[in-house]
mmCIF file of C-alpha atoms in Angstrom:
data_model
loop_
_atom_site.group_PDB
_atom_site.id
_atom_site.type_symbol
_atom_site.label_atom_id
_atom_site.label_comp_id
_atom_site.label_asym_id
_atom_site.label_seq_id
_atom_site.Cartn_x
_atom_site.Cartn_y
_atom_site.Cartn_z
ATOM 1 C CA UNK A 930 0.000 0.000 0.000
ATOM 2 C CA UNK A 931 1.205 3.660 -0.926
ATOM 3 C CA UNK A 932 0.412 6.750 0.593
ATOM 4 C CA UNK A 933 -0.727 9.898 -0.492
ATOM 5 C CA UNK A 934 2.377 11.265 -0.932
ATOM 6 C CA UNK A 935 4.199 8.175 -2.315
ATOM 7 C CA UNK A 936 1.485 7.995 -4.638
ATOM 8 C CA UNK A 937 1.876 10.879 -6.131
ATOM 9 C CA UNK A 938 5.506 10.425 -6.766
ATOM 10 C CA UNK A 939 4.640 7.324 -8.790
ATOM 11 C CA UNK A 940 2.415 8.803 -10.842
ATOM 12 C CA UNK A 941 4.973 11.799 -11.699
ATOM 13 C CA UNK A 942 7.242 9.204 -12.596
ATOM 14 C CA UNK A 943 5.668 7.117 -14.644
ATOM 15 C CA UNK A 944 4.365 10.395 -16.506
ATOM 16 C CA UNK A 945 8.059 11.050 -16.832
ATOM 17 C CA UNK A 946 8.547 7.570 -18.207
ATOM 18 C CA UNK A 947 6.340 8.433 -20.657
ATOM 19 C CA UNK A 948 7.711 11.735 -21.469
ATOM 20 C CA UNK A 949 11.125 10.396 -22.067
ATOM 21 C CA UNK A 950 10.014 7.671 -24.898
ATOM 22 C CA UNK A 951 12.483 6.264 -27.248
ATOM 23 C CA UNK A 952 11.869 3.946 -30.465
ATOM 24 C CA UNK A 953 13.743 1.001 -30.034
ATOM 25 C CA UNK A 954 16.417 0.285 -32.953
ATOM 26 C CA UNK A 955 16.123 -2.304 -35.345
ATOM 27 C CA UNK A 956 18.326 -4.325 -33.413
ATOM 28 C CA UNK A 957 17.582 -4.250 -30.194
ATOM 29 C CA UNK A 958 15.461 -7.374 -29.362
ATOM 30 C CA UNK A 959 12.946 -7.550 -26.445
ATOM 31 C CA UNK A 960 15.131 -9.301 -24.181
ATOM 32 C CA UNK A 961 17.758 -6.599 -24.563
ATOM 33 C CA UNK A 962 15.465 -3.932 -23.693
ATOM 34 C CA UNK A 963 16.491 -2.724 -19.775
ATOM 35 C CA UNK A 964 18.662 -5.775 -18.568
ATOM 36 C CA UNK A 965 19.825 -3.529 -15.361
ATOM 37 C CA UNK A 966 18.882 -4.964 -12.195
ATOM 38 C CA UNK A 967 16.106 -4.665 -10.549
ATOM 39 C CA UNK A 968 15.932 -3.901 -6.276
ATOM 40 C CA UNK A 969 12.949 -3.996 -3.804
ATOM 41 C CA UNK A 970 13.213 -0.166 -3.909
ATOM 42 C CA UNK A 971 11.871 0.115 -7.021
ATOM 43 C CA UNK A 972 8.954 0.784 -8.312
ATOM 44 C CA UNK A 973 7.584 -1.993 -11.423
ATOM 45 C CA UNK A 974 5.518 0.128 -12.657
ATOM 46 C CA UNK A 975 7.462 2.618 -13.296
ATOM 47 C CA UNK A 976 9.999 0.037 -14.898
ATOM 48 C CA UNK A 977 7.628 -1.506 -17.093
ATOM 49 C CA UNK A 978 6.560 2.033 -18.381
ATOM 50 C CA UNK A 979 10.224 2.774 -19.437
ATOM 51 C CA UNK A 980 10.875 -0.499 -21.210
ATOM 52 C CA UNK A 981 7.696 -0.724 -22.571
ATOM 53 C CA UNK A 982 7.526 2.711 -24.631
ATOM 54 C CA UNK A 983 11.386 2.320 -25.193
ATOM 55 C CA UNK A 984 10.979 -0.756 -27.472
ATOM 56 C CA UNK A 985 8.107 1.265 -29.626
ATOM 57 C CA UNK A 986 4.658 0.699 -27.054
ATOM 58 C CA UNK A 987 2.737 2.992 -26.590
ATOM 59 C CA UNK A 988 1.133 3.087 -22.592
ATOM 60 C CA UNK A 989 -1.747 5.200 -20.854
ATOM 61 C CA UNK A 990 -1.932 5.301 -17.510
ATOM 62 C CA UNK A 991 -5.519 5.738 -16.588
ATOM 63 C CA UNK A 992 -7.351 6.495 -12.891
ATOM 64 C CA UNK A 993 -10.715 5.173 -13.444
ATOM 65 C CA UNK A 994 -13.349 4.099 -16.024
ATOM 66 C CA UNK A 995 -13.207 7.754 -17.215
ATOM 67 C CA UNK A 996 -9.793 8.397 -18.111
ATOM 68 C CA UNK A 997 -10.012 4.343 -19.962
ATOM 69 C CA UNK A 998 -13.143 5.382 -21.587
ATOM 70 C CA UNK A 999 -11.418 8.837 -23.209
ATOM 71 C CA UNK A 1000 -8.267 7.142 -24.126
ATOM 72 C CA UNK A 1001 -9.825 3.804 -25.961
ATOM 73 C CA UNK A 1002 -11.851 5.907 -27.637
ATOM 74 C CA UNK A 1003 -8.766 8.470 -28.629
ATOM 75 C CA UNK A 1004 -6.932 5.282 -30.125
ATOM 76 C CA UNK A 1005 -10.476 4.268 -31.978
ATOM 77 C CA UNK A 1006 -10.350 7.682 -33.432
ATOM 78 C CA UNK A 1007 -6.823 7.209 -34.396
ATOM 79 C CA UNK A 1008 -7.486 4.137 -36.482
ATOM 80 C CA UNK A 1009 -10.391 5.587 -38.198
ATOM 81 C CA UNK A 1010 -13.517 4.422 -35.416
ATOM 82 C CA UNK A 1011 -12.962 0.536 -36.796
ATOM 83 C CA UNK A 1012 -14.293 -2.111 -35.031
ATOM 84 C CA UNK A 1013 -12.639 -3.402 -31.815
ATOM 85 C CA UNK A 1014 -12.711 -7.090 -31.874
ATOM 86 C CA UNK A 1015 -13.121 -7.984 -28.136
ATOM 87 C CA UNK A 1016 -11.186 -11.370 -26.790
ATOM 88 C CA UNK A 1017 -14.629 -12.178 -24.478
ATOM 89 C CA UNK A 1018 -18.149 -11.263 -23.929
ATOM 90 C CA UNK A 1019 -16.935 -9.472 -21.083
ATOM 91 C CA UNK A 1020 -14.558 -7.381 -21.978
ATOM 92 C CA UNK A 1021 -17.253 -6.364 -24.910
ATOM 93 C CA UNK A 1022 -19.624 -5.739 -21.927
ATOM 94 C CA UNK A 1023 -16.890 -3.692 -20.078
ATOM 95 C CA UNK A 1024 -16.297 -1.484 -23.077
ATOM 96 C CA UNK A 1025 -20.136 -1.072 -23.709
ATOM 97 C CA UNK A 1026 -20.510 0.227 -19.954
ATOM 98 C CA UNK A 1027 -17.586 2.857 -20.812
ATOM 99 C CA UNK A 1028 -19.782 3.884 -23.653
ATOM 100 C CA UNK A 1029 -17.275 2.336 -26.414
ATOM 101 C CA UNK A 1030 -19.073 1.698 -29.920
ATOM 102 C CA UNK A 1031 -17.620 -0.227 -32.745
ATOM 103 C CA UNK A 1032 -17.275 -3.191 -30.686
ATOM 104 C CA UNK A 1033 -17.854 -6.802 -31.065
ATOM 105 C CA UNK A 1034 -16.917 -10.290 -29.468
ATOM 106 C CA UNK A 1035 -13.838 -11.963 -31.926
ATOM 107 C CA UNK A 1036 -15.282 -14.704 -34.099
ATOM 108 C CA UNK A 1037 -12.523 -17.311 -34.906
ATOM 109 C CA UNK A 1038 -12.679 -17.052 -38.540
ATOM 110 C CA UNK A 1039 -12.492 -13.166 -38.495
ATOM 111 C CA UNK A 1040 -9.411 -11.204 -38.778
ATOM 112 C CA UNK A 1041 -10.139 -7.544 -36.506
ATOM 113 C CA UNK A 1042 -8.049 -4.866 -37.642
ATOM 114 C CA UNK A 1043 -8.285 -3.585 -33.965
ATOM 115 C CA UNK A 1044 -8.737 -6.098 -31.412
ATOM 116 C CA UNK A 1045 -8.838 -5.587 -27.126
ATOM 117 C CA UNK A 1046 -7.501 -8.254 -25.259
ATOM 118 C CA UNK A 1047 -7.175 -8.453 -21.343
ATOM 119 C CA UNK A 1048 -3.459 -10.329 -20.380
ATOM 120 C CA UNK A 1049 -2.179 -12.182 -17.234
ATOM 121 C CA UNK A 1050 0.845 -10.798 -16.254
ATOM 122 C CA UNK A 1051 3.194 -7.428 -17.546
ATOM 123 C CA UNK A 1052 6.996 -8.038 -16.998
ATOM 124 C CA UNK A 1053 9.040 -5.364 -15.500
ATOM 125 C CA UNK A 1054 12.209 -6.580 -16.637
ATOM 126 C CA UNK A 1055 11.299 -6.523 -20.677
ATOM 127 C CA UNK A 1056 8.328 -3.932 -20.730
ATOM 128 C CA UNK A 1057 6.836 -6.999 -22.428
ATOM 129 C CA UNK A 1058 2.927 -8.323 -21.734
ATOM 130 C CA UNK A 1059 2.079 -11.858 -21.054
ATOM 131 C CA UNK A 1060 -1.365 -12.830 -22.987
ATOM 132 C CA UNK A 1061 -2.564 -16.458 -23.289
ATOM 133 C CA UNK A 1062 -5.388 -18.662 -24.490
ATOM 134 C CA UNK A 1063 -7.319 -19.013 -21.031
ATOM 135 C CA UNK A 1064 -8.134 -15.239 -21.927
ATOM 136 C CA UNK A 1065 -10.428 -16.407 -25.139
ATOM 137 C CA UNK A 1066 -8.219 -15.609 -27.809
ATOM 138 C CA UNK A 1067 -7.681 -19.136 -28.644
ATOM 139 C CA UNK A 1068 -5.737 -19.911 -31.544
ATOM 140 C CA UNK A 1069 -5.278 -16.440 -32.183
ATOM 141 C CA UNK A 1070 -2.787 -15.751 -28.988
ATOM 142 C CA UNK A 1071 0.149 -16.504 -31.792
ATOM 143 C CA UNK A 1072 -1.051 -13.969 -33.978
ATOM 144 C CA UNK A 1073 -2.586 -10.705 -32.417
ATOM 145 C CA UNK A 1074 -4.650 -8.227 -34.038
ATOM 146 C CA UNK A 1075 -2.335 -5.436 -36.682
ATOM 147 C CA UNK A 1076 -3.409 -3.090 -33.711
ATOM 148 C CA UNK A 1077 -3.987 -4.223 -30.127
ATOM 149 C CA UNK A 1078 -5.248 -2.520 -27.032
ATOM 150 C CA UNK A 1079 -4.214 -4.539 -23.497
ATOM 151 C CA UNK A 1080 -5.675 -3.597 -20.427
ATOM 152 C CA UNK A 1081 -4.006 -4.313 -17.635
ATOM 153 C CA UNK A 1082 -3.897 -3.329 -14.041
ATOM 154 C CA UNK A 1083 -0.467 -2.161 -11.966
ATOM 155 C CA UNK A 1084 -1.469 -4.764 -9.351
ATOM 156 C CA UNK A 1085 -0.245 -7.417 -12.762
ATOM 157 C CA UNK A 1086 3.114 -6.000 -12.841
ATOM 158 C CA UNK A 1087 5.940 -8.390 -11.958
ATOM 159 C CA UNK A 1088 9.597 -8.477 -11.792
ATOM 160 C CA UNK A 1089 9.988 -11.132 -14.701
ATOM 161 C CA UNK A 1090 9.234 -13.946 -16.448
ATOM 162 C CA UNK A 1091 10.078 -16.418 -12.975
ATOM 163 C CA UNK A 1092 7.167 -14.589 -11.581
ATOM 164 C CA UNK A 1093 4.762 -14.609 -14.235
ATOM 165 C CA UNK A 1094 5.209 -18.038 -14.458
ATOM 166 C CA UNK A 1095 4.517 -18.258 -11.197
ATOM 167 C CA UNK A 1096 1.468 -16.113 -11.497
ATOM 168 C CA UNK A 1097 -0.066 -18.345 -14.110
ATOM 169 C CA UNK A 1098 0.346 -21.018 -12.067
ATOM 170 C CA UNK A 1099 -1.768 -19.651 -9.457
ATOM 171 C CA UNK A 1100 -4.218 -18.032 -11.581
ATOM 172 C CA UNK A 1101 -4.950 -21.502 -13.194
ATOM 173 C CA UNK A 1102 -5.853 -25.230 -12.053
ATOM 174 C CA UNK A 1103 -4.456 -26.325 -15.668
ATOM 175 C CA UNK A 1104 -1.668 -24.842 -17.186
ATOM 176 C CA UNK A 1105 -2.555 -22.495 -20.126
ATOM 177 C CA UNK A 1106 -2.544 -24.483 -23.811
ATOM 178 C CA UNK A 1107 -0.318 -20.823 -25.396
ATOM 179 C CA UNK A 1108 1.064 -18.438 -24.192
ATOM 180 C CA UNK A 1109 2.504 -15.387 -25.783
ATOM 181 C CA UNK A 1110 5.153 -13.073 -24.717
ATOM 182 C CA UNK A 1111 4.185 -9.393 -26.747
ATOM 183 C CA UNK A 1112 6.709 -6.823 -26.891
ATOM 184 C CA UNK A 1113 6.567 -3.613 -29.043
ATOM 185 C CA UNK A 1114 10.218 -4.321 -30.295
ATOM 186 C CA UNK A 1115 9.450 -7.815 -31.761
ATOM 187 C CA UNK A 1116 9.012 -8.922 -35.162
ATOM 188 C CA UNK A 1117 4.866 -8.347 -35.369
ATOM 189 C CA UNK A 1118 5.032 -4.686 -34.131
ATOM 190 C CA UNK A 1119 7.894 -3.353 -36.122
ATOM 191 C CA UNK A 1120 5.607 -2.623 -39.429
ATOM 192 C CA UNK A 1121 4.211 0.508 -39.689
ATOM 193 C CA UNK A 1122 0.583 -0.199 -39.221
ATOM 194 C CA UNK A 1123 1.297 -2.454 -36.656
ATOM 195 C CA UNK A 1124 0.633 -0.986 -33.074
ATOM 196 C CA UNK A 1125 0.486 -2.238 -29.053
ATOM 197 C CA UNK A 1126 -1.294 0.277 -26.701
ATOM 198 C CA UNK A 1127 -1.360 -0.453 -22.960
ATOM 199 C CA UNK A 1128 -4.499 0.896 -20.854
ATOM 200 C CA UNK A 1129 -2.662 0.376 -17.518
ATOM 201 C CA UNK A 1130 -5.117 0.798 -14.812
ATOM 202 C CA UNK A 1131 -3.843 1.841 -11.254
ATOM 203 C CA UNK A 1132 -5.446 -0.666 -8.674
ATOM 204 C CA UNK A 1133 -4.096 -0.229 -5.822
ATOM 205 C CA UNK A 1134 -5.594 0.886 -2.410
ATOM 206 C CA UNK A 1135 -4.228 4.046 -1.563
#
């Protein structure tokens, strides 16, 4: 738990994090993206938020239903108000009660040009997002949307990929079937069209 003040520090630096975005080269692979090492002192979201937008993501950090509402609409906008394939009923549902249109449950067959998934686990260490196919994407985990929208919460943030192993394992009574490992500086995001937004919801009690 965070106080007021500690809070607010966390917030101004993961606004900074944001600020300070760099496109990640054509060489530099998502397990070369912030190898430092990482200490109980800091702060994962703030880690992920560097790593992330310095391989080529690009994250919102978002306070309630509101702010995720004005910003998933912003990147419908961006992408001419398509429709946003959603990975389950309820994350349709979710996006209905923010007032989202264009939005529709995946069908298997279809191809969405924007698609909203929810994920499992975000790793700290790689800025990369942990998705698999207990989330109702199916056969499609291997292949995500051109454009994808994740929502995740801080309270998903872990150190690395030990953890969010770990984390799967608790989350599930049988193993998941796929699981995929997205990163903004891997081969499926480095086209043009190809995008990876991050709604990262704060969670936590204050």
């Amino acid at each position: 738990m965070k106080d007021n003040r500690l809070k607010e520090q966390v917030q101004k630096d993961i606004r900074e994090a944001l600020m300070d975005r760099t496109i990640a080269s054509d060489c530099e692979l998502p397990a070369s993206v912030g190898n430092t090492f990482i200490t109980d002192d800091d702060d994962l979201s703030v880690i992920f938020a560097q790593r992330f937008t310095k391989a080529g993501g690009t994250m919102y950090y978002c306070y309630n239903e509101n702010d995720i509402s004005n910003r998933i609409s912003e990147i419908q906008r961006r992408h001419n108000d398509i429709v946003i394939g959603c990975a389950t009923e309820n994350l349709t549902s979710f996006l209905g009660h923010l007032n989202i249109e264009n939005r529709e449950t995946c069908v298997p067959t279809m191809i969405y040009p924007l698609g909203a998934t929810l994920c499992e686990a975000l790793i700290a260490w790689q800025g990369s997002i942990v998705i698999t196919s207990n989330l109702g994407l199916g056969t499609t985990v291997p292949t995500l949307p051109e454009t994808t929208i994740v929502l995740a919460f801080t309270s998903q943030v872990v150190t690395d990929w030990e953890m969010a192993n770990q984390r799967l394992k608790e989350l599930y009574p049988q193993y998941p079937d796929q699981i995929m490992i997205a990163n903004p500086a891997s081969y499926g995001y480095r086209k043009e069209k190809q995008k990876l937004y991050l709604i990262l919801i704060e969670d936590e009690t204050i």
